[in-house]
Amino acid sequence: MSKRLTGNLNSKFIEAASKLHPQGKGKKKIVAYVESYTDIFFWRSVLDDFKRDDLQFEVMLPSRTDLSRGKKQAMMNRLGKNLGNYMIACVDADYDYLLQGRSPSSRDMLSNPFVLHTYAYSIENYQCYAPSLHEVCVMTTLNDHQIFDFEEYMKLYSNIVYELFVWSVWLYRRQQYKDMPLNTFLNFVAVDKLNIWKPIDALEELRRKVNRKVAWMQQNYQEAKGKLGPLKEELEKLGVTRDNVYLFIQGHHIMDNVVMAAMDPVCTILRREREREIKSLGNGHKQQTDNELASYNHSQCPVDQMLHRNTDFKDADIFQRLKADITRLIDAIYETEEKINTDTTPQENTAD
């Protein structure tokens, strides 16, 4: 038996087996430092689209020696070429993208060619990309019945909060964020008591609350007169529109207080609908019905987990800017390597 086994260990078998253990020999390697554990899957799913035969990525936390986490820690690493590999930081844009260099953290993020940022406020905003939310419900409940229009809901929400959002950016650009701290702004743009059968009621209450605050801002900040219009034009060039503001507001707030406010009740209704269907198809056969219900319950996943695993955001307009940055970064690395190889290759002596 042993002779027969060893006899099959030919060169082709050994070559195939060696492929099970990636060596990375001869490959360019990009190490991507991210802010936290939850960022690893997101950035891996993004960077995977840019893999090449001679290029590999490794996504890791900002420190291997302690528990330090966060954007600042990720960017504090030695970025660029280091010991033959390229080190980059992949971070949430937060407000730093919209500040356009008006704060030290914004300047650091935007000026470093080895820092990739989300453009959207954070990865959670992408995970809450409106056109993908029905699919998340399907993954969660295994029920494809569309009972709620998430795209229209997020569009209406964005239009309602747009004006106050512009005021928030204006204050932050003037370093007057203490006049309306982020938490205060988020309290004004939270959706309360949403009824998915009559979402307009909660949205109209949100509109009244936001409009009162906008009117107060207009009355108390006369110096802003004539300045918000140009700011809106600039924000539009940066990708911010009335319909997509939810992508630029703190991601955890959008996920917890806007998207989950609708998704939780929607998924509950879809689950009950599927359970009723199973019971009706059971025709009184209790054991068979119980087995089918148990199988269905076992196949479901918590909605918040599915939302955090959502990768169906890659056709978002704002995401195309991130894709372009990754392409430019990789092209620059290849150009640098080619130049290094050219400079270090011995030139043939053509002298007679």
Coordinates of C-alpha atoms in Angstrom, one line a residue:
M1 CA 0.0 0.0 0.0
S2 CA 2.7 2.5 1.0
K3 CA 4.6 1.8 -2.3
R4 CA 1.5 2.5 -4.3
L5 CA 1.0 5.8 -2.5
T6 CA 4.5 7.0 -2.8
G7 CA 4.5 6.0 -6.4
N8 CA 1.8 8.5 -7.1
L9 CA 3.8 11.4 -5.6
N10 CA 5.0 12.6 -8.9
S11 CA 6.0 16.1 -9.8
K12 CA 2.5 17.2 -10.9
F13 CA 1.1 16.1 -7.5
I14 CA 3.8 17.9 -5.6
E15 CA 3.2 21.1 -7.8
A16 CA -0.5 21.0 -7.1
A17 CA -0.1 20.4 -3.4
S18 CA 2.4 23.3 -3.1
K19 CA -0.3 25.6 -4.4
L20 CA -2.3 24.9 -1.2
H21 CA 0.3 26.9 0.7
P22 CA 0.6 30.4 -0.7
Q23 CA 4.3 31.4 -0.6
G24 CA 4.0 34.9 -2.1
K25 CA 7.4 34.3 -3.7
G26 CA 8.0 36.9 -6.3
K27 CA 4.8 38.8 -5.6
K28 CA 4.4 42.4 -4.7
K29 CA 2.7 42.7 -1.3
I30 CA 0.5 45.5 0.0
V31 CA -0.2 45.5 3.7
A32 CA -3.3 47.5 4.5
Y33 CA -3.7 48.8 8.0
V34 CA -7.3 49.3 9.1
E35 CA -9.0 50.9 12.1
S36 CA -10.7 47.9 13.8
Y37 CA -11.8 44.3 13.5
T38 CA -15.0 45.2 11.7
D39 CA -13.1 47.0 9.0
I40 CA -11.0 43.9 8.0
F41 CA -13.8 42.1 6.0
F42 CA -15.0 45.3 4.3
W43 CA -11.5 46.3 3.0
R44 CA -10.7 42.7 2.1
S45 CA -13.9 42.6 -0.1
V46 CA -12.9 45.9 -1.7
L47 CA -9.2 45.1 -2.3
D48 CA -9.9 41.6 -3.6
D49 CA -11.2 43.1 -6.8
F50 CA -7.7 44.5 -7.5
K51 CA -5.7 41.3 -7.0
R52 CA -3.2 40.3 -9.7
D53 CA -1.2 37.2 -10.3
D54 CA 1.9 39.0 -8.9
L55 CA 0.2 41.1 -6.3
Q56 CA -1.3 40.2 -3.0
F57 CA -3.0 42.1 -0.1
E58 CA -2.9 41.5 3.6
V59 CA -5.4 43.4 5.7
M60 CA -4.5 43.8 9.4
L61 CA -5.1 45.9 12.5
P62 CA -2.8 48.9 13.0
S63 CA -0.7 47.4 15.7
R64 CA 0.7 43.9 16.4
T65 CA 2.2 44.8 19.7
D66 CA -0.8 46.2 21.6
L67 CA -4.5 46.8 21.4
S68 CA -4.3 50.3 19.9
R69 CA -7.0 50.9 17.3
G70 CA -8.5 53.7 15.3
K71 CA -7.9 56.0 12.4
K72 CA -5.0 57.9 13.9
Q73 CA -3.2 54.7 14.9
A74 CA -3.6 53.2 11.4
M75 CA -2.1 56.4 9.8
M76 CA 0.8 56.5 12.3
N77 CA 2.3 53.4 10.8
R78 CA 5.3 53.7 8.5
L79 CA 3.5 54.0 5.2
G80 CA 5.0 53.5 1.8
K81 CA 7.7 51.0 0.9
N82 CA 9.1 49.1 3.9
L83 CA 11.2 46.0 3.8
G84 CA 10.2 45.2 0.3
N85 CA 6.5 45.5 0.9
Y86 CA 4.2 48.5 0.5
M87 CA 2.3 49.7 3.6
I88 CA -1.0 51.6 3.3
A89 CA -3.7 52.8 5.6
C90 CA -7.4 52.2 4.8
V91 CA -9.6 54.5 6.9
D92 CA -13.0 56.0 7.3
A93 CA -13.3 59.5 5.7
D94 CA -15.4 60.8 8.6
Y95 CA -15.8 64.6 8.0
D96 CA -12.2 64.9 7.0
Y97 CA -13.0 64.4 3.3
L98 CA -15.6 67.2 3.4
L99 CA -13.3 69.5 5.3
Q100 CA -10.9 69.4 2.4
G101 CA -7.8 70.2 4.4
R102 CA -9.2 72.6 6.8
S103 CA -8.0 70.6 9.8
P104 CA -4.7 68.8 10.5
S105 CA -6.4 65.3 10.3
S106 CA -8.1 66.3 7.0
R107 CA -4.8 67.4 5.6
D108 CA -2.9 64.3 6.7
M109 CA -5.6 62.0 5.2
L110 CA -5.9 63.8 1.9
S111 CA -2.3 64.5 1.3
N112 CA -0.8 61.1 1.9
P113 CA -0.7 59.0 -1.3
F114 CA -0.6 55.8 0.8
V115 CA -3.9 56.5 2.6
L116 CA -7.1 55.3 1.1
H117 CA -10.3 56.6 2.6
T118 CA -14.0 55.7 2.1
Y119 CA -15.2 59.1 0.7
A120 CA -18.5 58.1 2.5
Y121 CA -18.4 58.9 6.2
S122 CA -17.5 55.3 7.1
I123 CA -17.8 51.6 5.9
E124 CA -21.3 51.4 7.6
N125 CA -22.6 53.9 5.2
Y126 CA -21.7 51.6 2.3
Q127 CA -23.3 48.7 4.1
C128 CA -26.5 50.8 4.3
Y129 CA -26.4 51.6 0.5
A130 CA -30.1 52.0 -0.2
P131 CA -30.4 49.9 -3.5
S132 CA -28.9 46.9 -1.6
L133 CA -31.1 46.9 1.5
H134 CA -33.9 44.7 0.1
E135 CA -31.3 42.1 -0.8
V136 CA -30.1 42.2 2.8
C137 CA -33.7 41.5 3.9
V138 CA -33.8 38.5 1.5
M139 CA -30.5 37.1 2.9
T140 CA -31.8 37.5 6.4
T141 CA -35.4 36.1 6.0
L142 CA -35.1 34.0 2.8
N143 CA -38.3 35.8 1.7
D144 CA -38.2 37.9 -1.4
H145 CA -41.5 39.7 -0.9
Q146 CA -40.8 43.4 -1.2
I147 CA -43.1 45.2 1.3
F148 CA -41.0 48.4 1.9
D149 CA -39.3 50.7 -0.5
F150 CA -35.9 51.3 1.1
E151 CA -34.5 53.4 -1.8
E152 CA -37.4 55.9 -1.6
Y153 CA -37.2 55.9 2.2
M154 CA -33.5 56.8 2.2
K155 CA -34.0 59.3 -0.6
L156 CA -36.8 61.1 1.4
Y157 CA -34.7 61.0 4.5
S158 CA -31.7 62.5 2.8
N159 CA -33.8 65.4 1.3
I160 CA -35.2 66.2 4.7
V161 CA -31.9 66.4 6.5
Y162 CA -29.9 67.9 3.7
E163 CA -30.1 71.6 4.8
L164 CA -29.1 70.9 8.4
F165 CA -26.3 68.7 7.1
V166 CA -24.9 71.6 5.1
W167 CA -25.0 73.8 8.2
S168 CA -23.1 71.1 10.1
V169 CA -20.3 71.0 7.5
W170 CA -20.2 74.8 7.5
L171 CA -19.7 75.0 11.2
Y172 CA -17.0 72.2 11.1
R173 CA -15.1 74.0 8.3
R174 CA -15.1 77.2 10.5
Q175 CA -13.8 75.2 13.5
Q176 CA -17.1 76.0 15.3
Y177 CA -18.2 72.4 15.7
K178 CA -18.9 73.1 19.4
D179 CA -21.8 75.2 18.3
M180 CA -23.5 72.1 17.0
P181 CA -21.5 69.0 18.1
L182 CA -21.9 65.9 16.1
N183 CA -24.1 64.2 18.7
T184 CA -26.4 67.2 18.8
F185 CA -26.7 67.1 15.0
L186 CA -27.4 63.3 15.1
N187 CA -30.2 63.8 17.6
F188 CA -31.9 66.2 15.2
V189 CA -31.7 63.7 12.3
A190 CA -32.8 60.5 14.0
V191 CA -36.0 58.8 12.9
D192 CA -38.4 58.2 15.7
K193 CA -41.3 55.8 16.0
L194 CA -41.3 54.6 12.4
N195 CA -44.3 52.7 11.2
I196 CA -43.3 50.9 8.0
W197 CA -46.9 50.9 6.8
K198 CA -47.0 54.7 7.2
P199 CA -43.4 55.9 7.1
I200 CA -44.4 59.4 6.0
D201 CA -45.7 60.1 9.5
A202 CA -42.2 59.7 11.1
L203 CA -40.5 61.4 8.2
E204 CA -42.9 64.5 8.4
E205 CA -42.1 64.7 12.2
L206 CA -38.4 64.6 11.3
R207 CA -39.0 67.3 8.7
R208 CA -40.6 69.6 11.3
K209 CA -37.8 69.0 13.8
V210 CA -35.1 69.7 11.2
N211 CA -36.8 72.7 9.8
R212 CA -37.1 74.3 13.3
K213 CA -33.4 73.9 13.8
V214 CA -32.5 75.2 10.3
A215 CA -34.7 78.3 11.0
W216 CA -32.9 78.8 14.3
M217 CA -29.5 78.5 12.5
Q218 CA -30.5 81.1 9.9
Q219 CA -31.6 83.5 12.6
N220 CA -28.5 83.1 14.8
Y221 CA -25.8 82.9 12.1
Q222 CA -26.4 85.9 9.9
E223 CA -22.8 85.7 8.7
A224 CA -23.6 82.5 6.8
K225 CA -25.8 84.4 4.4
G226 CA -24.6 84.0 0.8
K227 CA -22.1 81.3 1.8
L228 CA -24.2 78.2 2.0
G229 CA -25.0 78.3 -1.7
P230 CA -21.3 78.1 -2.8
L231 CA -20.8 75.4 -0.1
K232 CA -23.6 73.3 -1.6
E233 CA -22.0 73.6 -5.0
E234 CA -18.7 72.5 -3.7
L235 CA -20.2 69.6 -1.8
E236 CA -22.0 68.4 -5.0
K237 CA -18.6 68.3 -6.7
L238 CA -17.4 66.2 -3.8
G239 CA -20.3 63.8 -4.5
V240 CA -22.9 65.0 -2.0
T241 CA -26.4 65.5 -3.3
R242 CA -29.8 66.0 -1.7
D243 CA -30.6 62.3 -2.5
N244 CA -27.5 60.7 -1.0
V245 CA -26.7 62.7 2.2
Y246 CA -27.2 59.5 4.2
L247 CA -23.8 58.3 2.9
F248 CA -22.0 61.2 4.5
I249 CA -23.6 61.2 8.0
Q250 CA -22.1 59.2 10.8
G251 CA -22.4 55.6 9.7
H252 CA -23.3 54.1 13.0
H253 CA -26.2 56.6 13.3
I254 CA -27.5 55.8 9.9
M255 CA -27.3 52.1 10.5
D256 CA -28.8 52.1 14.0
N257 CA -31.3 54.9 13.9
V258 CA -32.4 55.1 10.3
V259 CA -31.9 51.8 8.4
M260 CA -32.5 49.4 11.3
A261 CA -35.5 51.4 12.3
A262 CA -37.1 50.1 9.1
M263 CA -35.2 46.9 8.6
D264 CA -36.0 45.3 11.9
P265 CA -39.8 45.5 11.5
V266 CA -39.6 44.6 7.8
C267 CA -37.6 41.4 8.6
T268 CA -40.0 40.5 11.4
I269 CA -43.0 40.7 9.1
L270 CA -41.2 38.7 6.4
R271 CA -40.3 35.9 8.8
R272 CA -43.8 35.6 10.1
E273 CA -45.1 35.6 6.6
R274 CA -42.8 32.7 5.6
E275 CA -43.7 30.8 8.8
R276 CA -47.5 31.2 8.1
E277 CA -46.8 29.9 4.6
I278 CA -45.0 26.8 5.9
K279 CA -47.8 26.1 8.4
S280 CA -50.5 26.4 5.6
L281 CA -48.6 24.1 3.4
G282 CA -48.2 21.5 6.2
N283 CA -51.8 20.5 5.8
G284 CA -52.0 19.5 9.5
H285 CA -49.0 17.2 9.4
K286 CA -47.4 18.5 12.7
Q287 CA -44.1 16.6 12.5
Q288 CA -43.4 17.6 9.0
T289 CA -44.4 21.2 9.7
D290 CA -42.3 21.4 12.8
N291 CA -39.3 20.0 10.9
E292 CA -39.8 22.6 8.1
L293 CA -40.1 25.4 10.6
A294 CA -37.0 24.2 12.4
S295 CA -35.1 24.1 9.1
Y296 CA -36.2 27.6 8.2
N297 CA -35.3 29.0 11.6
H298 CA -31.9 27.4 11.4
S299 CA -31.3 28.9 7.9
Q300 CA -31.9 32.5 9.0
C301 CA -29.3 35.0 10.1
P302 CA -29.6 38.0 12.4
V303 CA -30.3 41.1 10.3
D304 CA -27.5 43.2 11.9
Q305 CA -25.0 40.5 11.0
M306 CA -26.2 40.4 7.4
L307 CA -26.0 44.2 7.2
H308 CA -22.4 44.2 8.4
R309 CA -21.5 41.6 5.7
N310 CA -23.2 43.5 2.9
T311 CA -20.9 44.0 -0.1
D312 CA -23.5 45.0 -2.6
F313 CA -22.5 48.7 -2.7
K314 CA -19.9 48.7 -5.4
D315 CA -22.0 50.4 -8.1
A316 CA -22.5 53.5 -5.8
D317 CA -21.3 56.6 -7.5
I318 CA -19.2 57.7 -4.5
F319 CA -17.5 54.3 -4.4
Q320 CA -16.1 54.8 -7.9
R321 CA -13.8 57.5 -6.5
L322 CA -12.4 55.0 -4.1
K323 CA -11.9 52.5 -6.9
A324 CA -10.1 55.1 -8.9
D325 CA -7.8 55.9 -6.0
I326 CA -6.9 52.2 -5.6
T327 CA -6.2 51.9 -9.3
R328 CA -3.9 54.9 -9.2
L329 CA -2.1 53.6 -6.1
I330 CA -1.4 50.2 -7.6
D331 CA -0.3 51.7 -10.9
A332 CA 2.1 54.0 -9.1
I333 CA 3.6 51.0 -7.2
Y334 CA 4.1 49.1 -10.4
E335 CA 5.7 52.2 -12.0
T336 CA 8.0 52.6 -9.0
E337 CA 9.0 48.9 -9.1
E338 CA 9.6 49.0 -12.9
K339 CA 11.9 52.1 -12.4
I340 CA 13.8 50.4 -9.6
N341 CA 14.3 47.3 -11.7
T342 CA 15.4 49.4 -14.7
D343 CA 17.9 51.4 -12.6
T344 CA 19.4 48.3 -11.0
T345 CA 19.6 46.1 -14.1
P346 CA 23.2 46.1 -15.3
Q347 CA 23.5 47.8 -18.7
E348 CA 25.1 45.8 -21.5
N349 CA 28.5 47.3 -22.5
T350 CA 28.1 48.1 -26.2
A351 CA 31.6 49.7 -26.6
D352 CA 33.9 48.2 -29.2

